[in-house]
Short mmCIF file of C-alpha atoms in Angstrom, two decimals:
data_model
loop_
_atom_site.label_atom_id
_atom_site.label_comp_id
_atom_site.label_asym_id
_atom_site.label_seq_id
_atom_site.Cartn_x
_atom_site.Cartn_y
_atom_site.Cartn_z
CA MET A 133 -7.80 -5.78 -14.20
CA VAL A 134 -9.38 -3.61 -11.27
CA ALA A 135 -10.48 -5.23 -7.34
CA LEU A 136 -12.25 -1.90 -5.83
CA GLN A 137 -14.03 0.45 -7.12
CA THR A 138 -15.77 3.38 -5.89
CA GLU A 139 -18.16 6.39 -7.66
CA GLY A 140 -19.17 9.38 -5.09
CA LEU A 141 -18.97 6.93 -1.91
CA THR A 142 -20.42 9.04 0.66
CA LYS A 143 -21.17 8.16 4.26
CA SER A 144 -22.95 10.88 7.12
CA TYR A 145 -23.99 11.25 10.84
CA ASP A 146 -25.88 14.00 11.97
CA GLY A 147 -25.95 15.69 8.26
CA VAL A 148 -21.84 15.69 8.57
CA ASN A 149 -19.99 14.18 5.70
CA VAL A 150 -17.71 12.31 7.40
CA VAL A 151 -16.73 10.30 3.84
CA ASP A 152 -17.60 12.85 1.89
CA GLY A 153 -18.09 11.35 -2.35
CA ILE A 154 -14.52 9.32 -2.86
CA ASP A 155 -13.79 7.52 -6.38
CA LEU A 156 -10.76 5.13 -5.53
CA VAL A 157 -9.70 2.42 -8.29
CA VAL A 158 -7.95 0.12 -7.00
CA PRO A 159 -5.52 -2.50 -9.46
CA ASP A 160 -5.69 -6.53 -8.67
CA ARG A 161 -2.78 -7.50 -6.97
CA SER A 162 -1.40 -4.10 -5.79
CA VAL A 163 -0.44 -2.74 -2.19
CA TYR A 164 -2.30 0.21 -1.79
CA GLY A 165 -1.62 3.09 0.72
CA PHE A 166 -4.48 4.62 2.06
CA LEU A 167 -3.13 7.44 3.53
CA GLY A 168 -4.86 10.47 5.90
CA PRO A 169 -4.51 11.84 8.79
CA ASN A 170 -6.84 10.66 12.70
CA GLY A 171 -11.02 11.51 11.67
CA ALA A 172 -10.15 11.72 7.91
CA GLY A 173 -12.46 8.53 7.65
CA LYS A 174 -10.36 6.25 6.50
CA THR A 175 -11.62 3.56 8.96
CA THR A 176 -15.70 4.62 8.03
CA THR A 177 -14.94 3.75 4.13
CA MET A 178 -13.26 0.07 4.76
CA LYS A 179 -16.83 -0.89 6.68
CA MET A 180 -18.40 0.70 3.49
CA LEU A 181 -16.26 -1.35 1.64
CA LEU A 182 -16.53 -4.89 4.15
CA GLY A 183 -21.38 -3.82 4.38
CA LEU A 184 -20.63 -3.52 8.39
CA ILE A 185 -22.16 -0.20 7.22
CA ARG A 186 -24.22 1.21 4.79
CA PRO A 187 -23.28 4.57 2.21
CA SER A 188 -25.13 7.47 2.66
CA ALA A 189 -24.36 7.78 -0.97
CA GLY A 190 -22.77 6.52 -3.64
CA SER A 191 -21.82 3.08 -4.65
CA GLY A 192 -18.94 0.72 -4.59
CA THR A 193 -17.67 -2.74 -6.58
CA VAL A 194 -15.07 -5.52 -4.89
CA LEU A 195 -13.63 -7.85 -6.88
CA GLY A 196 -17.25 -7.38 -9.50
CA MET A 197 -19.94 -7.33 -6.71
CA ASP A 198 -21.36 -3.91 -5.33
CA ILE A 199 -20.83 -3.69 -1.54
CA THR A 200 -24.55 -3.08 -0.19
CA SER A 201 -26.56 -5.77 -2.85
CA ALA A 202 -23.57 -8.71 -2.52
CA SER A 203 -21.92 -7.84 1.13
CA GLU A 204 -22.31 -10.93 2.22
CA ASP A 205 -20.31 -12.83 -1.57
CA VAL A 206 -18.30 -10.02 -0.63
CA ARG A 207 -16.99 -10.81 2.34
CA ARG A 208 -16.23 -13.95 1.77
CA ARG A 209 -13.59 -13.62 -0.61
CA VAL A 210 -12.04 -10.44 1.89
CA GLY A 211 -10.03 -10.68 5.02
CA TYR A 212 -10.02 -8.07 7.47
CA LEU A 213 -7.92 -6.98 10.09
CA PRO A 214 -9.61 -4.43 12.33
CA GLN A 215 -7.70 -1.98 13.73
CA GLU A 216 -7.33 -3.66 17.33
CA PRO A 217 -7.86 -7.56 16.65
CA ARG A 218 -9.12 -9.04 19.54
CA PHE A 219 -8.71 -12.87 20.10
CA TYR A 220 -9.97 -15.23 23.01
CA PRO A 221 -6.38 -14.47 25.29
CA HIS A 222 -7.24 -18.61 26.39
CA MET A 223 -6.42 -19.75 22.78
CA THR A 224 -3.40 -20.79 21.15
CA ALA A 225 -2.34 -19.24 18.27
CA ARG A 226 -3.22 -22.60 16.17
CA GLU A 227 -6.03 -22.84 17.17
CA THR A 228 -7.21 -20.17 16.83
CA LEU A 229 -6.25 -20.36 13.33
CA ALA A 230 -8.29 -23.91 12.80
CA PHE A 231 -11.23 -22.29 14.45
CA SER A 232 -11.21 -19.39 11.77
CA ALA A 233 -10.86 -22.05 9.06
CA GLY A 234 -13.24 -24.08 10.17
CA PHE A 235 -15.92 -21.11 8.83
CA PHE A 236 -14.45 -21.77 5.47
CA PHE A 237 -13.19 -25.66 4.65
CA SER A 238 -14.79 -28.08 4.07
CA GLY A 239 -14.10 -32.43 4.25
CA PRO A 240 -10.47 -33.61 5.97
CA ALA A 241 -8.93 -32.07 8.73
CA SER A 242 -5.70 -32.37 7.23
CA ARG A 243 -6.50 -29.68 4.93
CA VAL A 244 -7.39 -27.39 7.58
CA ASP A 245 -4.31 -28.55 9.11
CA ALA A 246 -2.04 -27.62 6.62
CA ARG A 247 -4.11 -24.32 5.40
CA VAL A 248 -3.34 -23.32 9.43
CA GLU A 249 0.73 -24.01 9.18
CA GLU A 250 1.23 -23.08 6.35
CA MET A 251 -0.25 -18.90 7.24
CA LEU A 252 1.56 -19.84 10.82
CA GLU A 253 4.66 -19.85 8.79
CA LEU A 254 4.21 -17.03 6.16
CA VAL A 255 3.85 -14.80 9.46
CA GLY A 256 6.54 -16.25 11.00
CA ILE A 257 4.57 -16.98 14.43
CA ALA A 258 4.83 -21.76 13.59
CA ASP A 259 7.88 -21.50 16.69
CA ARG A 260 4.62 -20.40 19.00
CA ALA A 261 1.70 -21.27 17.80
CA ASP A 262 0.98 -23.41 20.91
CA ARG A 263 0.94 -20.90 23.02
CA PRO A 264 -1.56 -18.58 24.58
CA ILE A 265 -2.37 -15.91 22.43
CA LYS A 266 -2.22 -13.52 26.10
CA SER A 267 1.60 -14.09 26.31
CA PHE A 268 1.48 -12.77 22.85
CA SER A 269 3.37 -9.14 22.16
CA GLY A 270 1.74 -6.85 20.08
CA GLY A 271 3.22 -7.54 16.74
CA GLU A 272 3.21 -11.04 17.38
CA MET A 273 -0.32 -10.36 17.78
CA GLN A 274 -0.86 -8.44 14.76
CA ARG A 275 1.39 -11.40 13.06
CA LEU A 276 -2.02 -14.42 14.34
CA GLY A 277 -4.46 -11.00 13.01
CA ILE A 278 -2.65 -11.03 9.27
CA ALA A 279 -2.60 -14.80 9.37
CA GLN A 280 -6.55 -14.72 10.13
CA ALA A 281 -7.67 -12.68 7.42
CA GLN A 282 -5.70 -14.65 4.65
CA ILE A 283 -6.61 -17.79 6.28
CA HIS A 284 -9.58 -18.93 3.37
CA GLN A 285 -7.36 -17.39 0.96
CA PRO A 286 -9.04 -14.10 -0.27
CA ASP A 287 -8.75 -12.50 -3.58
CA LEU A 288 -8.51 -9.20 -1.79
CA LEU A 289 -6.68 -8.35 2.16
CA ILE A 290 -8.35 -4.79 3.38
CA LEU A 291 -6.43 -3.71 6.88
CA ASP A 292 -7.32 -1.05 9.02
CA GLU A 293 -3.87 0.51 10.89
CA PRO A 294 -1.86 -3.28 10.69
CA ALA A 295 1.62 -1.91 11.47
CA ALA A 296 0.25 1.20 13.86
CA ALA A 297 1.73 0.25 17.05
CA LEU A 298 4.30 -2.30 16.59
CA ASP A 299 8.04 -0.91 16.61
CA PRO A 300 10.17 -0.57 13.87
CA LEU A 301 11.14 -3.87 13.36
CA GLY A 302 7.37 -4.89 14.11
CA ARG A 303 6.31 -2.34 11.68
CA ARG A 304 9.41 -3.96 8.85
CA ASP A 305 8.60 -7.62 9.51
CA VAL A 306 4.63 -7.35 8.73
CA LEU A 307 5.55 -4.35 5.86
CA GLU A 308 7.38 -7.84 4.28
CA ILE A 309 4.68 -9.72 4.98
CA LEU A 310 2.00 -7.37 2.70
CA GLY A 311 4.60 -8.02 0.59
CA ARG A 312 4.51 -11.53 0.07
CA LEU A 313 0.56 -11.48 0.23
CA THR A 314 0.22 -9.91 -3.46
CA GLU A 315 1.66 -13.38 -5.00
CA ARG A 316 -2.74 -14.07 -4.65
CA SER A 317 -4.27 -11.24 -3.31
CA THR A 318 -4.65 -7.64 -3.05
CA VAL A 319 -3.31 -5.73 -0.04
CA PHE A 320 -5.67 -2.66 0.89
CA TYR A 321 -4.09 -0.92 4.25
CA SER A 322 -4.89 2.45 6.17
CA THR A 323 -1.72 3.87 7.43
CA HIS A 324 -0.50 7.04 8.95
CA ILE A 325 3.59 6.09 8.77
CA LEU A 326 4.51 7.49 5.67
CA GLU A 327 7.82 5.86 5.56
CA ASP A 328 6.37 2.34 5.28
CA VAL A 329 3.65 3.37 2.57
CA GLN A 330 6.62 4.46 -0.17
CA ARG A 331 9.08 1.27 1.30
CA VAL A 332 5.83 -0.90 0.20
CA SER A 333 3.20 0.11 -1.96
CA ASP A 334 3.09 0.20 -5.18
CA HIS A 335 -0.11 2.78 -5.02
CA VAL A 336 -2.39 5.35 -2.69
CA CYS A 337 -4.46 7.49 -2.10
CA ILE A 338 -4.53 10.80 0.25
CA LEU A 339 -7.54 11.32 2.55
CA LYS A 340 -8.70 14.68 3.93
CA LYS A 341 -11.63 15.61 5.94
CA GLY A 342 -13.27 12.27 4.22
CA ARG A 343 -12.22 13.61 0.23
CA VAL A 344 -9.34 12.32 -1.41
CA VAL A 345 -6.45 14.93 -2.73
CA ALA A 346 -4.91 12.99 -4.27
CA GLN A 347 -4.71 9.17 -6.22
CA GLY A 348 -2.52 6.98 -8.22
CA SER A 349 0.92 5.48 -7.71
CA ILE A 350 3.58 6.08 -5.62
CA ASP A 351 5.32 8.00 -8.78
CA GLU A 352 2.92 10.18 -9.69
CA VAL A 353 1.31 10.62 -6.50
CA LEU A 354 5.18 11.93 -5.32
CA THR A 355 5.41 13.95 -8.67
CA GLY A 356 1.81 15.30 -8.61
CA GLY A 357 1.99 14.32 -12.92
CA ALA A 358 4.79 16.74 -13.38
CA ASP A 359 7.51 15.04 -15.57
CA THR A 360 10.36 13.16 -13.56
CA SER A 361 13.51 14.72 -13.12
CA TYR A 362 17.34 13.00 -12.95
CA TRP A 363 20.86 15.26 -12.68
CA ALA A 364 23.90 14.43 -12.95
CA THR A 365 26.98 16.03 -12.27
CA ILE A 366 29.20 16.11 -15.64
CA VAL A 367 32.93 17.34 -16.45
CA GLY A 368 32.60 18.82 -20.34
CA ASP A 369 31.07 19.90 -22.93
CA ALA A 370 27.14 20.73 -20.75
CA GLU A 371 25.79 22.15 -24.50
CA ALA A 372 26.83 19.01 -26.27
CA ALA A 373 25.10 17.04 -23.88
CA ARG A 374 21.98 19.12 -23.12
CA ALA A 375 21.36 18.63 -27.43
CA ARG A 376 21.85 14.88 -27.16
CA LEU A 377 19.35 14.26 -24.42
CA LEU A 378 16.69 16.42 -25.95
CA ALA A 379 16.77 14.42 -29.48
CA GLN A 380 14.83 11.46 -27.41
CA GLU A 381 11.29 11.47 -27.62
CA TRP A 382 11.06 11.06 -23.60
CA VAL A 383 12.74 13.88 -22.84
CA SER A 384 10.93 16.80 -21.93
CA GLY A 385 13.79 18.86 -20.84
CA VAL A 386 17.31 19.47 -19.20
CA THR A 387 18.92 22.59 -18.00
CA VAL A 388 22.25 23.65 -17.24
CA ALA A 389 23.31 24.39 -14.61
CA GLU A 390 25.99 25.34 -11.96
CA GLY A 391 28.88 26.72 -14.47
CA GLY A 392 27.97 23.99 -16.74
CA SER A 393 28.68 21.42 -14.24
CA ARG A 394 25.50 19.19 -13.50
CA LEU A 395 22.91 18.46 -16.34
CA VAL A 396 19.24 18.07 -14.86
CA VAL A 397 16.71 16.46 -17.33
CA SER A 398 13.54 16.09 -17.13
CA VAL A 399 11.82 12.91 -18.44
CA THR A 400 7.48 11.87 -19.44
CA ASP A 401 8.72 7.65 -19.55
CA THR A 402 10.89 7.08 -16.54
CA ASP A 403 11.02 3.59 -17.78
CA ALA A 404 12.98 5.11 -21.01
CA ALA A 405 15.17 6.81 -18.75
CA GLU A 406 16.04 4.06 -15.87
CA ALA A 407 17.20 2.16 -19.34
CA ARG A 408 18.64 4.94 -21.32
CA LEU A 409 19.11 8.03 -19.82
CA GLN A 410 23.22 7.20 -17.62
CA ARG A 411 24.26 4.92 -20.70
CA LEU A 412 23.70 7.63 -23.90
CA LEU A 413 26.03 9.82 -20.86
CA LEU A 414 28.35 7.61 -20.59
CA ALA A 415 28.47 7.04 -24.81
CA ASP A 416 30.34 9.92 -25.16
CA GLU A 417 34.42 9.94 -24.62
CA ALA A 418 34.38 13.53 -23.61
CA LEU A 419 32.20 13.32 -21.03
CA ILE A 420 33.09 12.64 -17.57
CA VAL A 421 30.17 11.78 -15.21
CA LYS A 422 31.28 12.15 -11.62
CA GLU A 423 27.61 11.12 -9.94
CA PHE A 424 23.77 10.65 -11.69
CA LYS A 425 20.80 10.57 -9.60
CA ARG A 426 16.96 10.32 -9.89
CA SER A 427 15.62 14.19 -7.87
CA SER A 428 14.04 12.59 -4.59
CA ILE A 429 11.01 13.52 -3.36
CA ASP A 430 9.94 12.29 0.66
CA LEU A 431 5.46 11.53 0.68
CA GLU A 432 5.98 12.75 4.38
CA SER A 433 6.09 16.29 2.52
CA VAL A 434 3.84 15.91 -0.58
CA PHE A 435 1.47 14.24 1.57
CA VAL A 436 1.74 17.62 4.74
CA ASP A 437 1.13 19.64 1.58
CA LEU A 438 -1.79 18.43 0.64
CA VAL A 439 -3.53 17.25 4.49
CA GLU A 440 -2.28 20.53 5.84
CA GLY A 441 -1.89 23.29 2.45
CA GLU A 442 -4.81 26.02 2.43
CA SER A 443 -5.19 24.76 -1.03
CA GLU A 444 -7.09 21.02 -2.54
#
């Protein structure tokens, strides 16, 4: 199921494409990281999805609704956190959330109060709920912004750089909150902090000069569509182990390296490999497995290659 999709979405200013024909597919209930350097078109794309600005070309749907003709309906079911949220400084967090909830909820005040309390607990500021917002730190402001975006129980959250201005502890806390939000909502957020994306996201898109240069699950983007690799340091008959592994349909190749002391195994099915590869090696009593691990690829390296490399 798809929460958000675009086809050829474009925005031009003075004949220059700021967003240049992007095709996005955001799965339902995913945490989707939208990456790119400053000026790549991330915020412009988000504003088009929300109906705040109109596309110059292309189309898009959010929760099955057209972003141009049904933008009001889209906004009723989407929560949005801008890059720099603003609040009335004299109000408290509780007052702010109650004010926002009043636009969406009707009926007894107890219903609004219960929802406000739930959001304060979710983002971890219940103990500061009755302090004026002007006394809040940057991290507390971001938490309040996420609570406000989530107050009406949206099916999709669009968050613009939700952790950019925070210290490492503040970023960690915000990422934990994003993970909890997927119990009900899809989370689509922009960022340039790559280690955060690899920690919390299950899907990612990389934007360069308004164009998509990579998109898919984290594993797909990290490997660039190539097979995933594992390696094992062993003592024993490497060639026999190699032959046994190649008999598995999900193993695409096995290389014997370092004089027979290491096996490098390429697989087409990571689920099968995670469940069975190490067990296959350990099942041979004549083979000693001294070390076993999956080859790691850093998202920062992939990002730099795509964004700064000469080719796309």
